[in-house]
């Protein structure tokens, strides 16, 4: 592989005009496609194999024309202090708003709060439900404007009016912190390379790769039903890995220049060595992201595949666009250690003259001398950070997790105030009595059974369909949607339905957004272990091929588990317990997003293996070329610690930039990935890895002979390049090898 990538790097360097033209053309095509693509349609959230999804599908069959997936809005009215909603003036304002809402072309139905008895017991709060024929993503702006205009007219009449539901849902915003994250990355690159040009290359190539990836996702969003969160995730991961991959190749290029090689040769060798690590690091990320499909949640599968495609683009750009731009940069990219005096060049020159070891070398020597102490301290620290993970509670967000500045959150709070916390999460019970001899009796039996359960506030009368073989029952819990008590009630209703089925033959199903969230959480929990085995197993095999060792990949996997548990503990502490929540803009604490654990396992594992591959391949390279195990550890840190540190800081900055998002899921993912990179890069890879390798010695690189013969030789260390140089060098051995 090293030889092939070496030739690819030199080709891209020589044919830089052609390579640059191809990538710019791809960016232009993707951009035009995104600009001309129609708005994304409905992003159906289906969960195959769950009871809630089965009930949802049954409703569409048995209750045709009711737009089960149509948008909904709850317009909540509150009377001024000292007044009631039944007062003549207030009632007239509400009825006028209801009439105006019913005139919309996309409106399926509007409920009269006085006829429907949706006025609170104290008479201060009322609401009307608006149902639309189309989903929230397909709703026209005119319908949204009409909804807001009706609410504003009621406000002008003196009422407090807020709007809940998904009719006014908006695409999540990431805020200015995303730009700050990129700015931090730029500063780190300038400090690392000591050159504005060298620092600009990784940023430019990463932005081109993300531009192609995100534009392609936008162009295909309508066809593939991709949500807005998908493009944000692709941007988040694509920026992080794109900058890192380019950073490693540019860094190796500067190291090759420092050894006296010509620029084209240096570009080829940089792609042949660091590029090999980029390929395998990218493969681990792609495996982890594509592996999300085993969960069998279409939305999660699409997110994983879209992000994996963006990572693949980042790898290809690092292998081709980076050497091409290095060709354009010429002498403006200086050899390693050469910096402008403004950026510390004078001090670097003095250190070189004094032969002073760099920080990475000094740290590696310290760890090699005291491996047991460093190992124990690192494990104890990560273990302490992981303690909150034992209290992990999972759930999916609703309007109650939105910022208090949104009308959806204020409507949620008003409904809780007037009708109880469970009113925001009604359960829809679907009774399928098609196989029952007495459908009406079955409907009544189910209703009576539910009324006798603990935690139930209201049970509506069964509402049968025209055929009379299916009915819906709405159940209002006395607890909020995301609580454990509501989850227990869902299971209790399902257990009671099983008893009714034995007696009557009617099947009882529980659905609705709350039940769907509960089923999603359980499905994700059940899939976590199989997913972990699949992803870690495949990556373990891949790392055996890369490192030609059993213990090094095993250590990498165990270190990853420590870092991901510690990161989950930090997420629980902030988003569930509320530690530092004000600082991070977390307005509402509660259960951690259901998909967070499995998502962190996938993404963090892929990113963690990046640092493992980049750092340890340099150690492996030194060991293969004759150094002792301890010397190889020091050499790996001498050449790789500074770059890995810069890469980790950049990745943390990019992920942390998404903490400012208005979408709670994006905010949680940004924080979780940023803290996970911190734990993995600075504790696991920088401390635990050298400590374990120092303790293992030569045993770290042990591989059974039969397995060594069976494995393909991918030559990540670039041994093939050395052999090529020996074959093609002149007798004095000081000329460049001929063009490949």
PDB file of N, CA and C in Angstrom, residues 115-188:
ATOM      1  N   UNK A 115     -66.478  23.147  22.879  1.00  0.00           N
ATOM      2  CA  UNK A 115     -67.241  21.942  22.590  1.00  0.00           C
ATOM      3  C   UNK A 115     -66.450  20.692  22.970  1.00  0.00           C
ATOM      4  N   UNK A 116     -65.136  20.733  22.772  1.00  0.00           N
ATOM      5  CA  UNK A 116     -64.295  19.580  23.109  1.00  0.00           C
ATOM      6  C   UNK A 116     -63.908  19.510  24.566  1.00  0.00           C
ATOM      7  N   UNK A 117     -64.348  20.487  25.352  1.00  0.00           N
ATOM      8  CA  UNK A 117     -64.063  20.537  26.792  1.00  0.00           C
ATOM      9  C   UNK A 117     -62.560  20.486  27.073  1.00  0.00           C
ATOM     10  N   UNK A 118     -61.805  21.279  26.318  1.00  0.00           N
ATOM     11  CA  UNK A 118     -60.361  21.374  26.552  1.00  0.00           C
ATOM     12  C   UNK A 118     -60.033  22.689  27.253  1.00  0.00           C
ATOM     13  N   UNK A 119     -60.793  22.955  28.303  1.00  0.00           N
ATOM     14  CA  UNK A 119     -60.551  24.101  29.178  1.00  0.00           C
ATOM     15  C   UNK A 119     -60.182  23.545  30.547  1.00  0.00           C
ATOM     16  N   UNK A 120     -59.143  24.102  31.163  1.00  0.00           N
ATOM     17  CA  UNK A 120     -58.684  23.589  32.449  1.00  0.00           C
ATOM     18  C   UNK A 120     -59.760  23.747  33.516  1.00  0.00           C
ATOM     19  N   UNK A 121     -59.630  22.992  34.602  1.00  0.00           N
ATOM     20  CA  UNK A 121     -60.642  23.010  35.663  1.00  0.00           C
ATOM     21  C   UNK A 121     -60.793  24.389  36.293  1.00  0.00           C
ATOM     22  N   UNK A 122     -59.695  25.109  36.419  1.00  0.00           N
ATOM     23  CA  UNK A 122     -59.792  26.443  37.015  1.00  0.00           C
ATOM     24  C   UNK A 122     -60.218  27.499  35.997  1.00  0.00           C
ATOM     25  N   UNK A 123     -60.382  27.094  34.745  1.00  0.00           N
ATOM     26  CA  UNK A 123     -60.903  27.998  33.721  1.00  0.00           C
ATOM     27  C   UNK A 123     -59.918  29.007  33.181  1.00  0.00           C
ATOM     28  N   UNK A 124     -58.634  28.893  33.526  1.00  0.00           N
ATOM     29  CA  UNK A 124     -57.672  29.920  33.097  1.00  0.00           C
ATOM     30  C   UNK A 124     -56.946  29.573  31.810  1.00  0.00           C
ATOM     31  N   UNK A 125     -56.934  28.309  31.432  1.00  0.00           N
ATOM     32  CA  UNK A 125     -56.169  27.870  30.260  1.00  0.00           C
ATOM     33  C   UNK A 125     -57.059  26.999  29.378  1.00  0.00           C
ATOM     34  N   UNK A 126     -56.945  27.190  28.069  1.00  0.00           N
ATOM     35  CA  UNK A 126     -57.658  26.369  27.095  1.00  0.00           C
ATOM     36  C   UNK A 126     -56.739  26.149  25.897  1.00  0.00           C
ATOM     37  N   UNK A 127     -57.060  25.130  25.100  1.00  0.00           N
ATOM     38  CA  UNK A 127     -56.242  24.902  23.914  1.00  0.00           C
ATOM     39  C   UNK A 127     -57.107  24.349  22.794  1.00  0.00           C
ATOM     40  N   UNK A 128     -56.646  24.557  21.583  1.00  0.00           N
ATOM     41  CA  UNK A 128     -57.276  23.965  20.420  1.00  0.00           C
ATOM     42  C   UNK A 128     -56.238  23.177  19.649  1.00  0.00           C
ATOM     43  N   UNK A 129     -56.632  22.016  19.128  1.00  0.00           N
ATOM     44  CA  UNK A 129     -55.730  21.170  18.343  1.00  0.00           C
ATOM     45  C   UNK A 129     -55.995  21.387  16.866  1.00  0.00           C
ATOM     46  N   UNK A 130     -54.924  21.647  16.127  1.00  0.00           N
ATOM     47  CA  UNK A 130     -55.012  21.840  14.680  1.00  0.00           C
ATOM     48  C   UNK A 130     -54.270  20.691  14.008  1.00  0.00           C
ATOM     49  N   UNK A 131     -54.953  20.006  13.103  1.00  0.00           N
ATOM     50  CA  UNK A 131     -54.333  18.906  12.363  1.00  0.00           C
ATOM     51  C   UNK A 131     -54.245  19.280  10.897  1.00  0.00           C
ATOM     52  N   UNK A 132     -53.087  18.926  10.299  1.00  0.00           N
ATOM     53  CA  UNK A 132     -52.845  19.269   8.900  1.00  0.00           C
ATOM     54  C   UNK A 132     -52.781  18.009   8.044  1.00  0.00           C
ATOM     55  N   UNK A 133     -52.975  18.204   6.742  1.00  0.00           N
ATOM     56  CA  UNK A 133     -52.944  17.084   5.798  1.00  0.00           C
ATOM     57  C   UNK A 133     -51.525  16.656   5.447  1.00  0.00           C
ATOM     58  N   UNK A 134     -50.552  17.500   5.718  1.00  0.00           N
ATOM     59  CA  UNK A 134     -49.166  17.209   5.344  1.00  0.00           C
ATOM     60  C   UNK A 134     -48.293  17.260   6.593  1.00  0.00           C
ATOM     61  N   UNK A 135     -47.083  16.725   6.459  1.00  0.00           N
ATOM     62  CA  UNK A 135     -46.163  16.709   7.587  1.00  0.00           C
ATOM     63  C   UNK A 135     -45.594  18.100   7.850  1.00  0.00           C
ATOM     64  N   UNK A 136     -44.946  18.230   8.997  1.00  0.00           N
ATOM     65  CA  UNK A 136     -44.379  19.525   9.368  1.00  0.00           C
ATOM     66  C   UNK A 136     -43.335  20.024   8.390  1.00  0.00           C
ATOM     67  N   UNK A 137     -42.529  19.105   7.803  1.00  0.00           N
ATOM     68  CA  UNK A 137     -41.503  19.509   6.849  1.00  0.00           C
ATOM     69  C   UNK A 137     -42.103  19.945   5.519  1.00  0.00           C
ATOM     70  N   UNK A 138     -43.309  19.448   5.195  1.00  0.00           N
ATOM     71  CA  UNK A 138     -43.950  19.779   3.917  1.00  0.00           C
ATOM     72  C   UNK A 138     -44.912  20.955   4.035  1.00  0.00           C
ATOM     73  N   UNK A 139     -45.154  21.409   5.242  1.00  0.00           N
ATOM     74  CA  UNK A 139     -46.124  22.478   5.469  1.00  0.00           C
ATOM     75  C   UNK A 139     -45.654  23.771   4.802  1.00  0.00           C
ATOM     76  N   UNK A 140     -46.526  24.397   4.051  1.00  0.00           N
ATOM     77  CA  UNK A 140     -46.169  25.634   3.355  1.00  0.00           C
ATOM     78  C   UNK A 140     -46.030  26.789   4.345  1.00  0.00           C
ATOM     79  N   UNK A 141     -45.222  27.767   3.945  1.00  0.00           N
ATOM     80  CA  UNK A 141     -44.996  28.921   4.810  1.00  0.00           C
ATOM     81  C   UNK A 141     -46.295  29.696   5.048  1.00  0.00           C
ATOM     82  N   UNK A 142     -47.186  29.683   4.059  1.00  0.00           N
ATOM     83  CA  UNK A 142     -48.450  30.402   4.227  1.00  0.00           C
ATOM     84  C   UNK A 142     -49.275  29.801   5.363  1.00  0.00           C
ATOM     85  N   UNK A 143     -49.221  28.481   5.516  1.00  0.00           N
ATOM     86  CA  UNK A 143     -49.953  27.836   6.610  1.00  0.00           C
ATOM     87  C   UNK A 143     -49.334  28.195   7.959  1.00  0.00           C
ATOM     88  N   UNK A 144     -47.997  28.239   8.007  1.00  0.00           N
ATOM     89  CA  UNK A 144     -47.338  28.627   9.249  1.00  0.00           C
ATOM     90  C   UNK A 144     -47.636  30.082   9.594  1.00  0.00           C
ATOM     91  N   UNK A 145     -47.631  30.925   8.567  1.00  0.00           N
ATOM     92  CA  UNK A 145     -47.939  32.338   8.801  1.00  0.00           C
ATOM     93  C   UNK A 145     -49.368  32.513   9.312  1.00  0.00           C
ATOM     94  N   UNK A 146     -50.314  31.745   8.735  1.00  0.00           N
ATOM     95  CA  UNK A 146     -51.702  31.834   9.174  1.00  0.00           C
ATOM     96  C   UNK A 146     -51.842  31.400  10.630  1.00  0.00           C
ATOM     97  N   UNK A 147     -51.087  30.375  11.018  1.00  0.00           N
ATOM     98  CA  UNK A 147     -51.109  29.897  12.403  1.00  0.00           C
ATOM     99  C   UNK A 147     -50.611  30.984  13.349  1.00  0.00           C
ATOM    100  N   UNK A 148     -49.505  31.613  12.985  1.00  0.00           N
ATOM    101  CA  UNK A 148     -48.935  32.656  13.837  1.00  0.00           C
ATOM    102  C   UNK A 148     -49.809  33.921  13.845  1.00  0.00           C
ATOM    103  N   UNK A 149     -50.427  34.226  12.709  1.00  0.00           N
ATOM    104  CA  UNK A 149     -51.302  35.406  12.649  1.00  0.00           C
ATOM    105  C   UNK A 149     -52.524  35.232  13.546  1.00  0.00           C
ATOM    106  N   UNK A 150     -53.105  34.035  13.529  1.00  0.00           N
ATOM    107  CA  UNK A 150     -54.266  33.772  14.384  1.00  0.00           C
ATOM    108  C   UNK A 150     -53.883  33.897  15.855  1.00  0.00           C
ATOM    109  N   UNK A 151     -52.691  33.388  16.195  1.00  0.00           N
ATOM    110  CA  UNK A 151     -52.230  33.494  17.575  1.00  0.00           C
ATOM    111  C   UNK A 151     -51.986  34.950  17.963  1.00  0.00           C
ATOM    112  N   UNK A 152     -51.430  35.745  17.034  1.00  0.00           N
ATOM    113  CA  UNK A 152     -51.136  37.139  17.337  1.00  0.00           C
ATOM    114  C   UNK A 152     -52.409  37.953  17.545  1.00  0.00           C
ATOM    115  N   UNK A 153     -53.453  37.648  16.772  1.00  0.00           N
ATOM    116  CA  UNK A 153     -54.708  38.374  16.954  1.00  0.00           C
ATOM    117  C   UNK A 153     -55.311  38.094  18.325  1.00  0.00           C
ATOM    118  N   UNK A 154     -55.164  36.848  18.783  1.00  0.00           N
ATOM    119  CA  UNK A 154     -55.654  36.524  20.123  1.00  0.00           C
ATOM    120  C   UNK A 154     -54.813  37.231  21.185  1.00  0.00           C
ATOM    121  N   UNK A 155     -53.515  37.366  20.921  1.00  0.00           N
ATOM    122  CA  UNK A 155     -52.660  38.112  21.864  1.00  0.00           C
ATOM    123  C   UNK A 155     -53.088  39.571  21.919  1.00  0.00           C
ATOM    124  N   UNK A 156     -53.413  40.129  20.755  1.00  0.00           N
ATOM    125  CA  UNK A 156     -53.850  41.517  20.711  1.00  0.00           C
ATOM    126  C   UNK A 156     -55.139  41.729  21.505  1.00  0.00           C
ATOM    127  N   UNK A 157     -55.912  40.653  21.665  1.00  0.00           N
ATOM    128  CA  UNK A 157     -57.156  40.740  22.439  1.00  0.00           C
ATOM    129  C   UNK A 157     -56.906  40.607  23.937  1.00  0.00           C
ATOM    130  N   UNK A 158     -55.630  40.455  24.327  1.00  0.00           N
ATOM    131  CA  UNK A 158     -55.295  40.399  25.746  1.00  0.00           C
ATOM    132  C   UNK A 158     -54.939  39.028  26.271  1.00  0.00           C
ATOM    133  N   UNK A 159     -54.985  37.984  25.448  1.00  0.00           N
ATOM    134  CA  UNK A 159     -54.675  36.627  25.901  1.00  0.00           C
ATOM    135  C   UNK A 159     -53.192  36.320  25.738  1.00  0.00           C
ATOM    136  N   UNK A 160     -52.698  35.403  26.566  1.00  0.00           N
ATOM    137  CA  UNK A 160     -51.366  34.833  26.369  1.00  0.00           C
ATOM    138  C   UNK A 160     -51.538  33.624  25.459  1.00  0.00           C
ATOM    139  N   UNK A 161     -50.810  33.594  24.352  1.00  0.00           N
ATOM    140  CA  UNK A 161     -50.987  32.520  23.371  1.00  0.00           C
ATOM    141  C   UNK A 161     -49.621  31.939  23.002  1.00  0.00           C
ATOM    142  N   UNK A 162     -49.501  30.610  23.081  1.00  0.00           N
ATOM    143  CA  UNK A 162     -48.282  29.904  22.678  1.00  0.00           C
ATOM    144  C   UNK A 162     -48.677  28.725  21.796  1.00  0.00           C
ATOM    145  N   UNK A 163     -47.741  28.283  20.946  1.00  0.00           N
ATOM    146  CA  UNK A 163     -48.039  27.230  19.969  1.00  0.00           C
ATOM    147  C   UNK A 163     -47.075  26.063  20.153  1.00  0.00           C
ATOM    148  N   UNK A 164     -47.628  24.896  20.433  1.00  0.00           N
ATOM    149  CA  UNK A 164     -46.826  23.684  20.543  1.00  0.00           C
ATOM    150  C   UNK A 164     -47.041  22.781  19.344  1.00  0.00           C
ATOM    151  N   UNK A 165     -46.431  21.601  19.367  1.00  0.00           N
ATOM    152  CA  UNK A 165     -46.555  20.672  18.252  1.00  0.00           C
ATOM    153  C   UNK A 165     -45.437  20.848  17.249  1.00  0.00           C
ATOM    154  N   UNK A 166     -45.535  20.112  16.133  1.00  0.00           N
ATOM    155  CA  UNK A 166     -44.455  20.112  15.151  1.00  0.00           C
ATOM    156  C   UNK A 166     -44.740  20.983  13.926  1.00  0.00           C
ATOM    157  N   UNK A 167     -45.848  21.710  13.933  1.00  0.00           N
ATOM    158  CA  UNK A 167     -46.184  22.531  12.762  1.00  0.00           C
ATOM    159  C   UNK A 167     -45.184  23.662  12.546  1.00  0.00           C
ATOM    160  N   UNK A 168     -44.608  24.163  13.624  1.00  0.00           N
ATOM    161  CA  UNK A 168     -43.663  25.281  13.514  1.00  0.00           C
ATOM    162  C   UNK A 168     -42.219  24.832  13.693  1.00  0.00           C
ATOM    163  N   UNK A 169     -41.968  23.532  13.540  1.00  0.00           N
ATOM    164  CA  UNK A 169     -40.603  23.066  13.733  1.00  0.00           C
ATOM    165  C   UNK A 169     -39.680  23.715  12.714  1.00  0.00           C
ATOM    166  N   UNK A 170     -38.487  24.013  13.185  1.00  0.00           N
ATOM    167  CA  UNK A 170     -37.499  24.666  12.322  1.00  0.00           C
ATOM    168  C   UNK A 170     -36.224  23.854  12.325  1.00  0.00           C
ATOM    169  N   UNK A 171     -35.432  24.020  11.283  1.00  0.00           N
ATOM    170  CA  UNK A 171     -34.151  23.332  11.221  1.00  0.00           C
ATOM    171  C   UNK A 171     -33.262  23.822  12.349  1.00  0.00           C
ATOM    172  N   UNK A 172     -32.495  22.925  12.989  1.00  0.00           N
ATOM    173  CA  UNK A 172     -31.634  23.340  14.093  1.00  0.00           C
ATOM    174  C   UNK A 172     -30.552  24.300  13.641  1.00  0.00           C
ATOM    175  N   UNK A 173     -30.203  25.217  14.521  1.00  0.00           N
ATOM    176  CA  UNK A 173     -29.153  26.187  14.231  1.00  0.00           C
ATOM    177  C   UNK A 173     -27.955  25.887  15.116  1.00  0.00           C
ATOM    178  N   UNK A 174     -26.760  26.042  14.537  1.00  0.00           N
ATOM    179  CA  UNK A 174     -25.556  25.733  15.297  1.00  0.00           C
ATOM    180  C   UNK A 174     -24.978  26.943  16.002  1.00  0.00           C
ATOM    181  N   UNK A 175     -25.294  28.125  15.558  1.00  0.00           N
ATOM    182  CA  UNK A 175     -24.841  29.312  16.264  1.00  0.00           C
ATOM    183  C   UNK A 175     -23.416  29.700  15.917  1.00  0.00           C
ATOM    184  N   UNK A 176     -22.940  30.766  16.582  1.00  0.00           N
ATOM    185  CA  UNK A 176     -21.621  31.320  16.281  1.00  0.00           C
ATOM    186  C   UNK A 176     -20.493  30.462  16.821  1.00  0.00           C
ATOM    187  N   UNK A 177     -20.788  29.565  17.782  1.00  0.00           N
ATOM    188  CA  UNK A 177     -19.715  28.774  18.385  1.00  0.00           C
ATOM    189  C   UNK A 177     -19.069  27.841  17.374  1.00  0.00           C
ATOM    190  N   UNK A 178     -19.795  27.457  16.335  1.00  0.00           N
ATOM    191  CA  UNK A 178     -19.206  26.615  15.292  1.00  0.00           C
ATOM    192  C   UNK A 178     -18.059  27.354  14.610  1.00  0.00           C
ATOM    193  N   UNK A 179     -18.256  28.634  14.316  1.00  0.00           N
ATOM    194  CA  UNK A 179     -17.212  29.443  13.694  1.00  0.00           C
ATOM    195  C   UNK A 179     -16.033  29.597  14.651  1.00  0.00           C
ATOM    196  N   UNK A 180     -16.326  29.740  15.941  1.00  0.00           N
ATOM    197  CA  UNK A 180     -15.257  29.853  16.942  1.00  0.00           C
ATOM    198  C   UNK A 180     -14.421  28.589  16.949  1.00  0.00           C
ATOM    199  N   UNK A 181     -15.090  27.422  16.832  1.00  0.00           N
ATOM    200  CA  UNK A 181     -14.361  26.159  16.797  1.00  0.00           C
ATOM    201  C   UNK A 181     -13.393  26.095  15.637  1.00  0.00           C
ATOM    202  N   UNK A 182     -13.820  26.545  14.463  1.00  0.00           N
ATOM    203  CA  UNK A 182     -12.936  26.551  13.298  1.00  0.00           C
ATOM    204  C   UNK A 182     -11.801  27.555  13.501  1.00  0.00           C
ATOM    205  N   UNK A 183     -12.091  28.694  14.133  1.00  0.00           N
ATOM    206  CA  UNK A 183     -11.049  29.692  14.400  1.00  0.00           C
ATOM    207  C   UNK A 183      -9.987  29.130  15.346  1.00  0.00           C
ATOM    208  N   UNK A 184     -10.432  28.388  16.377  1.00  0.00           N
ATOM    209  CA  UNK A 184      -9.477  27.756  17.289  1.00  0.00           C
ATOM    210  C   UNK A 184      -8.602  26.761  16.535  1.00  0.00           C
ATOM    211  N   UNK A 185      -9.228  25.998  15.637  1.00  0.00           N
ATOM    212  CA  UNK A 185      -8.463  25.043  14.832  1.00  0.00           C
ATOM    213  C   UNK A 185      -7.398  25.763  14.008  1.00  0.00           C
ATOM    214  N   UNK A 186      -7.759  26.911  13.444  1.00  0.00           N
ATOM    215  CA  UNK A 186      -6.805  27.671  12.643  1.00  0.00           C
ATOM    216  C   UNK A 186      -5.623  28.147  13.486  1.00  0.00           C
ATOM    217  N   UNK A 187      -5.899  28.615  14.693  1.00  0.00           N
ATOM    218  CA  UNK A 187      -4.830  29.084  15.578  1.00  0.00           C
ATOM    219  C   UNK A 187      -3.893  27.934  15.940  1.00  0.00           C
ATOM    220  N   UNK A 188      -4.466  26.770  16.255  1.00  0.00           N
ATOM    221  CA  UNK A 188      -3.645  25.604  16.614  1.00  0.00           C
ATOM    222  C   UNK A 188      -2.763  25.195  15.446  1.00  0.00           C
TER     223      UNK A 188
END
